[in-house]
Short mmCIF file of C-alpha atoms in Angstrom, two decimals:
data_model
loop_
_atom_site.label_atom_id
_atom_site.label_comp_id
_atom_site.label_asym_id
_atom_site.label_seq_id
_atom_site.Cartn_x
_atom_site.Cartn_y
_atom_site.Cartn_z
CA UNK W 19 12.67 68.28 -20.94
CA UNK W 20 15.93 69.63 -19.32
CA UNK W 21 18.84 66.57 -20.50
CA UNK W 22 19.71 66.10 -16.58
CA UNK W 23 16.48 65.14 -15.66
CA UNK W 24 15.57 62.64 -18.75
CA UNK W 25 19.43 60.76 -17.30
CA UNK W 26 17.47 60.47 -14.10
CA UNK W 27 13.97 59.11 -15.36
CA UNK W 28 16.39 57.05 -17.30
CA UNK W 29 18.49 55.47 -14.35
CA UNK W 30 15.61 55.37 -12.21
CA UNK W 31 13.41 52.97 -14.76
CA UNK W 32 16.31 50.98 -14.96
CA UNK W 33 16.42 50.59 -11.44
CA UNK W 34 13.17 49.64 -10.91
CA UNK W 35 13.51 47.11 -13.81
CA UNK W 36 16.64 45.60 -11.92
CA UNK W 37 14.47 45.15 -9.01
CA UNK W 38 11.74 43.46 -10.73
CA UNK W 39 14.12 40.58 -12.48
CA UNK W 40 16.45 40.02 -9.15
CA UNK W 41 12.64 39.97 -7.09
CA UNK W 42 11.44 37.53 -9.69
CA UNK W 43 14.43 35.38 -9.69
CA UNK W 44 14.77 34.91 -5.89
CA UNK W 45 11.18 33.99 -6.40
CA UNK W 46 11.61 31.45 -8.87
CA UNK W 47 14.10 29.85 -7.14
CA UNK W 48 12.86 29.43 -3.57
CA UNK W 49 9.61 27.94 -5.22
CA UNK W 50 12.00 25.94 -7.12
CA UNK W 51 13.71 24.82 -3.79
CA UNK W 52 10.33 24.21 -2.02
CA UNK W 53 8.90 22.04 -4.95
CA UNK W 54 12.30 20.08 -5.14
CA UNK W 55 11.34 19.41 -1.40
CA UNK W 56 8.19 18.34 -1.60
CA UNK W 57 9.21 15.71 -4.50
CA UNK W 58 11.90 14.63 -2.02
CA UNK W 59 9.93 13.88 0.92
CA UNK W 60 6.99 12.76 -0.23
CA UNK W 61 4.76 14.78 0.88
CA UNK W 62 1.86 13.01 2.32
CA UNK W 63 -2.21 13.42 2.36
CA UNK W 64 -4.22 13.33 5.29
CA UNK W 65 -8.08 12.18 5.43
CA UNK W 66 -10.65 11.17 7.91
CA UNK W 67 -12.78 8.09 6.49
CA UNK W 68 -16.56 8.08 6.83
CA UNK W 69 -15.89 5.88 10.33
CA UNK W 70 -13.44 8.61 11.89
CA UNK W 71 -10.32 7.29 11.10
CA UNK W 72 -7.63 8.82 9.88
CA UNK W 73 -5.86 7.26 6.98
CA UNK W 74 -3.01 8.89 4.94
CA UNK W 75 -1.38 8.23 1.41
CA UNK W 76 1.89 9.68 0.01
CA UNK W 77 1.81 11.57 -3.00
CA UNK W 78 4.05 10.71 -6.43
CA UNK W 79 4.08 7.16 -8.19
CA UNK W 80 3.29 4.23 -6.44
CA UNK W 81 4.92 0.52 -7.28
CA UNK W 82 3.60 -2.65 -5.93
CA UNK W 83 4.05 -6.29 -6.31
CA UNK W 84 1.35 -8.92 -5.55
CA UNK W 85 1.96 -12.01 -3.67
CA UNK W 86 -1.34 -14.77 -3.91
CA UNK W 87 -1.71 -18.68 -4.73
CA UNK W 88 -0.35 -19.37 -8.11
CA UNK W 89 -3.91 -19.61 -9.97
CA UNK W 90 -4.93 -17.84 -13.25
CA UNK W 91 -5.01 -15.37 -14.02
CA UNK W 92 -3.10 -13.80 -11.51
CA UNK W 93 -2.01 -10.36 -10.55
CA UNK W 94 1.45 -10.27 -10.40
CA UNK W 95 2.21 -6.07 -9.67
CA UNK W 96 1.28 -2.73 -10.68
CA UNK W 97 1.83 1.40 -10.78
CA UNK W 98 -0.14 3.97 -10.01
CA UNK W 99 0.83 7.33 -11.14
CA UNK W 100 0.28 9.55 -9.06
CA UNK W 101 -1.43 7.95 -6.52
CA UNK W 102 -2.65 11.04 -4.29
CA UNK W 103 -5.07 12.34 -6.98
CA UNK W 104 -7.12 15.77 -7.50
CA UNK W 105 -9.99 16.89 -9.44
CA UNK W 106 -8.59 17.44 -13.01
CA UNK W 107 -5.16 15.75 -12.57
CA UNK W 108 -4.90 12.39 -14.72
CA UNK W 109 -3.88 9.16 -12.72
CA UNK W 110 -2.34 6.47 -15.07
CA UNK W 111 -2.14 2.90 -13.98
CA UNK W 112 -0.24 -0.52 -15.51
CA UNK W 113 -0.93 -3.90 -14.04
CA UNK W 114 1.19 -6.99 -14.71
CA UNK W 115 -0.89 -10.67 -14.89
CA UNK W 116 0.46 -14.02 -15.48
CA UNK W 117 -2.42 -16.27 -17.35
CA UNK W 118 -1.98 -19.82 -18.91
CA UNK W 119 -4.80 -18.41 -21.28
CA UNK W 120 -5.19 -15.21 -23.43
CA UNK W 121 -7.42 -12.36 -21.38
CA UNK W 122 -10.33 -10.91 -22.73
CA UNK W 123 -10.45 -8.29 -20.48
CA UNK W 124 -8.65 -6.28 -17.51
CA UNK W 125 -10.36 -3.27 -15.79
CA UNK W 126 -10.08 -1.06 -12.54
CA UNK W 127 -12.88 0.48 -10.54
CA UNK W 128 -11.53 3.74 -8.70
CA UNK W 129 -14.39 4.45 -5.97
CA UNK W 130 -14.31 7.57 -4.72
CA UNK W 131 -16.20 9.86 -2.46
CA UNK W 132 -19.62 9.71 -4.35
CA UNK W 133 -18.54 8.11 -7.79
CA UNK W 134 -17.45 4.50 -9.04
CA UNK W 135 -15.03 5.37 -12.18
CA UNK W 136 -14.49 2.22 -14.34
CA UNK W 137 -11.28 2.32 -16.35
CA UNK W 138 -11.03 -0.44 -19.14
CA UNK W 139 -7.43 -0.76 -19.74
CA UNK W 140 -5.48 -1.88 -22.89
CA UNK W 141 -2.54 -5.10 -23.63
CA UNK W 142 0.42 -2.93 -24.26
CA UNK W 143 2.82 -5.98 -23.97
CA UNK W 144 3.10 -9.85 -23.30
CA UNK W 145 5.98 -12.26 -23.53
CA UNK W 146 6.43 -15.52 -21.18
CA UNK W 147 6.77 -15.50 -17.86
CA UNK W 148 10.13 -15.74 -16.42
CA UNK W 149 11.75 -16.44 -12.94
CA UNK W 150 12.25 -12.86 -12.29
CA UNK W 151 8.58 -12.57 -11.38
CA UNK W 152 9.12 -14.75 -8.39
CA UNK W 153 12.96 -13.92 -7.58
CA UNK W 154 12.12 -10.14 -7.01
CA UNK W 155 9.49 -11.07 -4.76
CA UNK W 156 10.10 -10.94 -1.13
CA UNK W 157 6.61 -13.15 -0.51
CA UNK W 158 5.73 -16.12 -2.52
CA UNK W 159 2.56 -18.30 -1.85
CA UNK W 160 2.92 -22.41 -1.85
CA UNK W 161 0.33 -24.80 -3.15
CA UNK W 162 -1.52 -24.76 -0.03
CA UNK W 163 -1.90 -20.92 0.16
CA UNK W 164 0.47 -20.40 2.98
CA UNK W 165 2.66 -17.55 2.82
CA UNK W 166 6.62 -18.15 2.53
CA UNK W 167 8.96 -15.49 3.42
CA UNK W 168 12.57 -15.01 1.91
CA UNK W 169 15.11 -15.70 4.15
CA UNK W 170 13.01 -16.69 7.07
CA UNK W 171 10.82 -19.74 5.83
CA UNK W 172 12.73 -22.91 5.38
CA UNK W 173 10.25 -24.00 2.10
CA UNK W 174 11.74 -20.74 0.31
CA UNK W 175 13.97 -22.15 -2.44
CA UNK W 176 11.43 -25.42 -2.82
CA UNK W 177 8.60 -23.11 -3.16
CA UNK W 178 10.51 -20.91 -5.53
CA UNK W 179 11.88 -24.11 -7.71
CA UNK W 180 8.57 -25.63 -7.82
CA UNK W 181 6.60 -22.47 -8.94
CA UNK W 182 8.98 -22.09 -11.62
CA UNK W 183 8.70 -25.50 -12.83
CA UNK W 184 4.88 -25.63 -12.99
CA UNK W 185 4.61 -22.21 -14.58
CA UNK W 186 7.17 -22.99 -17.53
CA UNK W 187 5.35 -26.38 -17.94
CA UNK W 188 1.86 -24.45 -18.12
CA UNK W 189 3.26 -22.29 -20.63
CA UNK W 190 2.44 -19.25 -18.91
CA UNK W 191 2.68 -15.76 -20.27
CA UNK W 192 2.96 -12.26 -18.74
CA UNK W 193 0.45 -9.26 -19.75
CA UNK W 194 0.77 -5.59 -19.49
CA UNK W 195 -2.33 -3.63 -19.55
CA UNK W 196 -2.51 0.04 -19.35
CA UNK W 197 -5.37 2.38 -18.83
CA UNK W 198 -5.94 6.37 -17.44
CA UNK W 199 -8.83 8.40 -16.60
CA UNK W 200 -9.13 12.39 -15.26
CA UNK W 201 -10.36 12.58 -11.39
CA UNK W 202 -13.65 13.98 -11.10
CA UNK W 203 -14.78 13.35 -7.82
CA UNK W 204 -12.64 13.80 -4.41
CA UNK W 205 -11.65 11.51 -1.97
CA UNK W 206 -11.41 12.81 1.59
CA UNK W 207 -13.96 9.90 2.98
CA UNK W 208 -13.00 6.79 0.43
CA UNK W 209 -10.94 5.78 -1.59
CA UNK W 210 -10.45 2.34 -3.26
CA UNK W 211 -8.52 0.85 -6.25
CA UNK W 212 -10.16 -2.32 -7.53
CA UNK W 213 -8.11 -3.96 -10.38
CA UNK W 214 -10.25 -7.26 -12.13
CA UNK W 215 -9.06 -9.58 -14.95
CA UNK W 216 -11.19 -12.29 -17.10
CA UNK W 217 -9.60 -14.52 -19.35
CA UNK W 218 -10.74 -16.28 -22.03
CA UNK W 219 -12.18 -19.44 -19.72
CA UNK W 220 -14.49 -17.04 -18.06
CA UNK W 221 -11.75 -16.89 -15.04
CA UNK W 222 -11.41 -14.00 -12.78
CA UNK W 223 -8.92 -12.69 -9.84
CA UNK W 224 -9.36 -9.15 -8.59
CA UNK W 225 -7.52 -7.16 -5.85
CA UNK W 226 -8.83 -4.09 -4.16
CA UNK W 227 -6.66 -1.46 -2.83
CA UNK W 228 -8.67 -0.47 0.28
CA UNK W 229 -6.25 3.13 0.64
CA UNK W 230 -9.18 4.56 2.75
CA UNK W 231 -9.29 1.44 5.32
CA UNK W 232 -6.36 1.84 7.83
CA UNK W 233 -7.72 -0.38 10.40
CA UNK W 234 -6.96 -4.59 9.38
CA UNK W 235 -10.07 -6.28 11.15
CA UNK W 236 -8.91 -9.47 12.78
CA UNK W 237 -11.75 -12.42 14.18
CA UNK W 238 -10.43 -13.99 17.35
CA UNK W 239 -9.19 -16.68 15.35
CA UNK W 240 -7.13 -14.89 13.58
CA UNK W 241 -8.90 -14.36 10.09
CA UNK W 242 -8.73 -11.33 8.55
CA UNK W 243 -12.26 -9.83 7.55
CA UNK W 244 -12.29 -6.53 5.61
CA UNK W 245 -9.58 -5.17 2.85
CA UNK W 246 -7.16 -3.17 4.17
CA UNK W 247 -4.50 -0.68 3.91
CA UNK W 248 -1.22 -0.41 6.52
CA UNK W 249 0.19 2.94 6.39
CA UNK W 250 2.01 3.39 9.74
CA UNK W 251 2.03 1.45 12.82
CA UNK W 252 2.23 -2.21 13.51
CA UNK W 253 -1.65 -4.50 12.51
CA UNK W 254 -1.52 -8.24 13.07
CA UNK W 255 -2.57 -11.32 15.10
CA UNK W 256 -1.24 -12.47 18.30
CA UNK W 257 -0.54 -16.37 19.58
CA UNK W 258 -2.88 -17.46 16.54
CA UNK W 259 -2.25 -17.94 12.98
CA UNK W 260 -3.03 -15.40 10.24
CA UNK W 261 -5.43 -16.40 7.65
CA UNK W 262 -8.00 -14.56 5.49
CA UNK W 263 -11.63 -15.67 6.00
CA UNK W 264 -12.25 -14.73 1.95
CA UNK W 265 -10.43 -12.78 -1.15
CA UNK W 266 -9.38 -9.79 0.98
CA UNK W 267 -6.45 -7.87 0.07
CA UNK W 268 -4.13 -6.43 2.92
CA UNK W 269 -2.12 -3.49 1.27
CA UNK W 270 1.41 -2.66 2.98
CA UNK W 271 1.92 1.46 1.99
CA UNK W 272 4.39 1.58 5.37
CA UNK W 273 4.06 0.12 8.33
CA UNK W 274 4.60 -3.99 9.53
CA UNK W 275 2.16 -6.81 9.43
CA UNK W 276 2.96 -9.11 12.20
CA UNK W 277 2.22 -12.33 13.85
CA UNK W 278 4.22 -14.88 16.17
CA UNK W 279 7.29 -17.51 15.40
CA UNK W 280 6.16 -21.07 14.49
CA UNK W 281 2.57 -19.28 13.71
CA UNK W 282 1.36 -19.70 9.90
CA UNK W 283 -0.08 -17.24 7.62
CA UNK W 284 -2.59 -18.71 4.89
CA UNK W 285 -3.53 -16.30 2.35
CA UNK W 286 -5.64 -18.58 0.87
CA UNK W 287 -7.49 -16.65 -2.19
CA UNK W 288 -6.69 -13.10 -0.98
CA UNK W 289 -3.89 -11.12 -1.71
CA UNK W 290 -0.69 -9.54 -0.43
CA UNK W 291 0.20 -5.77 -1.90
CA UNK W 292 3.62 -4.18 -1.35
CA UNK W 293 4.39 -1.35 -1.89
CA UNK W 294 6.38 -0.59 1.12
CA UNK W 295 6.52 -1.52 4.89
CA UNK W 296 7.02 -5.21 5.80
CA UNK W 297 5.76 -8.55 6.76
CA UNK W 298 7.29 -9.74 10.42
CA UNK W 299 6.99 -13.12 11.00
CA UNK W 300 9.31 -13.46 14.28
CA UNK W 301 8.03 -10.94 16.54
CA UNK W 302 5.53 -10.82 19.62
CA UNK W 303 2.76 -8.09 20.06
CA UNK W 304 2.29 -6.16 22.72
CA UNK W 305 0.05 -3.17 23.95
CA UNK W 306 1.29 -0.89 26.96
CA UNK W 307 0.02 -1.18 29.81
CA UNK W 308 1.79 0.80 32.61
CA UNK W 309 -0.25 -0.16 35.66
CA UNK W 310 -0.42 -3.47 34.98
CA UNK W 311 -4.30 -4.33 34.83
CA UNK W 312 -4.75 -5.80 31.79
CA UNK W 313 -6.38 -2.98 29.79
CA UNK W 314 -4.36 -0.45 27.35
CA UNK W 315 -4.90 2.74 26.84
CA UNK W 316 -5.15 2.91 22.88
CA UNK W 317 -5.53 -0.23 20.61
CA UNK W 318 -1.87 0.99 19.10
CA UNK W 319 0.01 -1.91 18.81
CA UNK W 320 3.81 -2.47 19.62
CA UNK W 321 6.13 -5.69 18.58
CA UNK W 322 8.93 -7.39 20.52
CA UNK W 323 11.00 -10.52 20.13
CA UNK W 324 10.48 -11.50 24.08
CA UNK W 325 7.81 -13.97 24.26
CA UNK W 326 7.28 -11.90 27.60
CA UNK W 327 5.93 -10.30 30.25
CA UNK W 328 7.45 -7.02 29.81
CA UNK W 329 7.78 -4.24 32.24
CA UNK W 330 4.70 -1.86 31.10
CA UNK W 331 3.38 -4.16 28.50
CA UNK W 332 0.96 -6.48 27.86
CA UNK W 333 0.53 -9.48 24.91
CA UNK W 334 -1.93 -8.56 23.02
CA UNK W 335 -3.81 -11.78 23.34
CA UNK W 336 -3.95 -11.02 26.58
CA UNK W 337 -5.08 -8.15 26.71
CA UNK W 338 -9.00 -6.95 28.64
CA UNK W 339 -9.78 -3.98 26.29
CA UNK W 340 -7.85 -0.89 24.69
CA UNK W 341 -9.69 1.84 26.46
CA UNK W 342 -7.98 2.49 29.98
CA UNK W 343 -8.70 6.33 30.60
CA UNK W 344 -6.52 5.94 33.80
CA UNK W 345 -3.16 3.92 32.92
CA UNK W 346 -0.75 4.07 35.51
CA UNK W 347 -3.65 4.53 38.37
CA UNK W 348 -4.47 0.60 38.49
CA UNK W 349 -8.07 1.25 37.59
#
């Protein structure tokens, strides 16, 4: 082969080569970019439930502390990691619970869209319970099950000092269990976490993470009926107080729980999850309602501190229904 035109074959493999790495390594790095993105915001999942609603969940590790009467044993908070799961991946969960008795056993029941996984988790770590369990916590619970808000209920520090007090006197401990399983089953239509714990008196206390169940169910009374998860949005009571008719669990994921000044909120044997969003205890809620005639348009709820009327609104108590196809005709 004449030399000239082996130094061209030469040059022009190199060439091609050169393309190939810079091609790859623009690559690389824009998928680096995008995945340093996604981690960053969080990207969220979005589902329609078996009743038509649509109910979201972020993806990455998920923290949450538990606020409920001081009984035992008691769930006290808890990761889930990662908490928008796939077929195949493996989700990893740790609950804390303080007990005045050993456990005998602590277990979650992931239900998905056609399967009920059961998870038996193991005691990685226990030591006594300290005041940092109820410091960090923005919600405690008083003796009477009524919830008491830092740095808005007056009972705060009493509460706080009294809880204390009884626990250390109880000699109560703090348990870590641990447990992990590999997703088998999808969950586009449900989706529940259900963490339970016996102890050694044949005691129980379970919370269930209702992520598939964006809509909180309210009697007129005020008494919460299903579990529930608050994602976006406001969900509350208006001009009653909040209670729970039973052992239901509201889970805050985003979004505000509210109900009225001088209204109470008795949590009785359910349970209060957070793991982000907040509890409003000093607003007012309100639905719009442009043309005045007492019925909304959606059931999306809005919160003010104005005891009212407002232009365009309407209390929710007040309020004739949530499905006015013709707001701002007067019909």
């Amino acid at each position: 082969m004449d030399k000239n035109i082996r130094k061209v074959l030469t040059w022009t493999v190199i060439f091609v080569v050169l393309i190939f790495v810079v091609g790859y390594g623009v690559k690389e790095w824009r998928l680096s970019g995008e995945k340093a993105t996604k981690d960053r915001d969080a990207v969220v999942g979005e589902y329609i439930n078996k009743k038509g609603q649509k109910w979201t969940i972020p993806e990455g590790k998920y923290e949450f502390q538990v606020s409920s009467i001081e009984e035992y044993p008691r769930f006290i908070s808890g990761v889930i990691d990662p908490l928008d799961v796939h077929v195949g991946d493996i989700q990893k969960m740790q609950v804390v619970i303080s007990g005045d008795v050993p456990l005998t056993r602590v277990w979650a029941e992931i239900e998905t869209d056609s399967d009920i996984e059961i998870v038996d988790m193991a005691l990685t770590e226990e030591k006594a319970l300290t005041r940092d369990s109820f410091e960090n916590n923005p919600y405690l619970v008083d003796d009477k099950g009524k919830l008491i808000i830092n740095g808005v209920s007056p009972q705060w520090t009493a509460t706080f000092s009294g809880l204390i007090k009884q626990a250390q006197a109880q000699g109560v401990m703090e348990y870590v269990y641990e447990g992990e399983w590999t997703v088998r089953d999808t969950h586009t239509e449900t989706y529940r976490t259900k963490f339970i714990v016996e102890d050694e008196q044949g005691r129980t206390d379970e919370m269930t993470l209702a992520w598939s169940d964006p809509v909180c169910t309210f009697s007129g009374g005020g008494a919460l009926q299903t579990d529930c998860t608050i994602t976006t949005g406001v969900e509350g009571v208006d001009n009653v107080n909040m209670s729970f008719s039973g052992s239901q669990t509201i889970t805050l994921n985003g979004g505000t729980l509210a109900f009225n000044p001088n209204k109470t909120f008795t949590i009785g044997s359910g349970q209060i999850v957070l793991g982000g969003g907040t509890i409003d205890a000093e607003k007012y809620l309100y639905y719009t309602d442009v043309d005045g005639d007492g019925h909304s348009p959606s059931a999306a709820i809005s919160t003010n501190s104005s005891v009212g009327p407002l232009s365009q609104k309407i209390r929710v108590y007040l309020a004739s229904g949530t499905a006015d196809c013709h707001d701002g005709a007067g019909e």
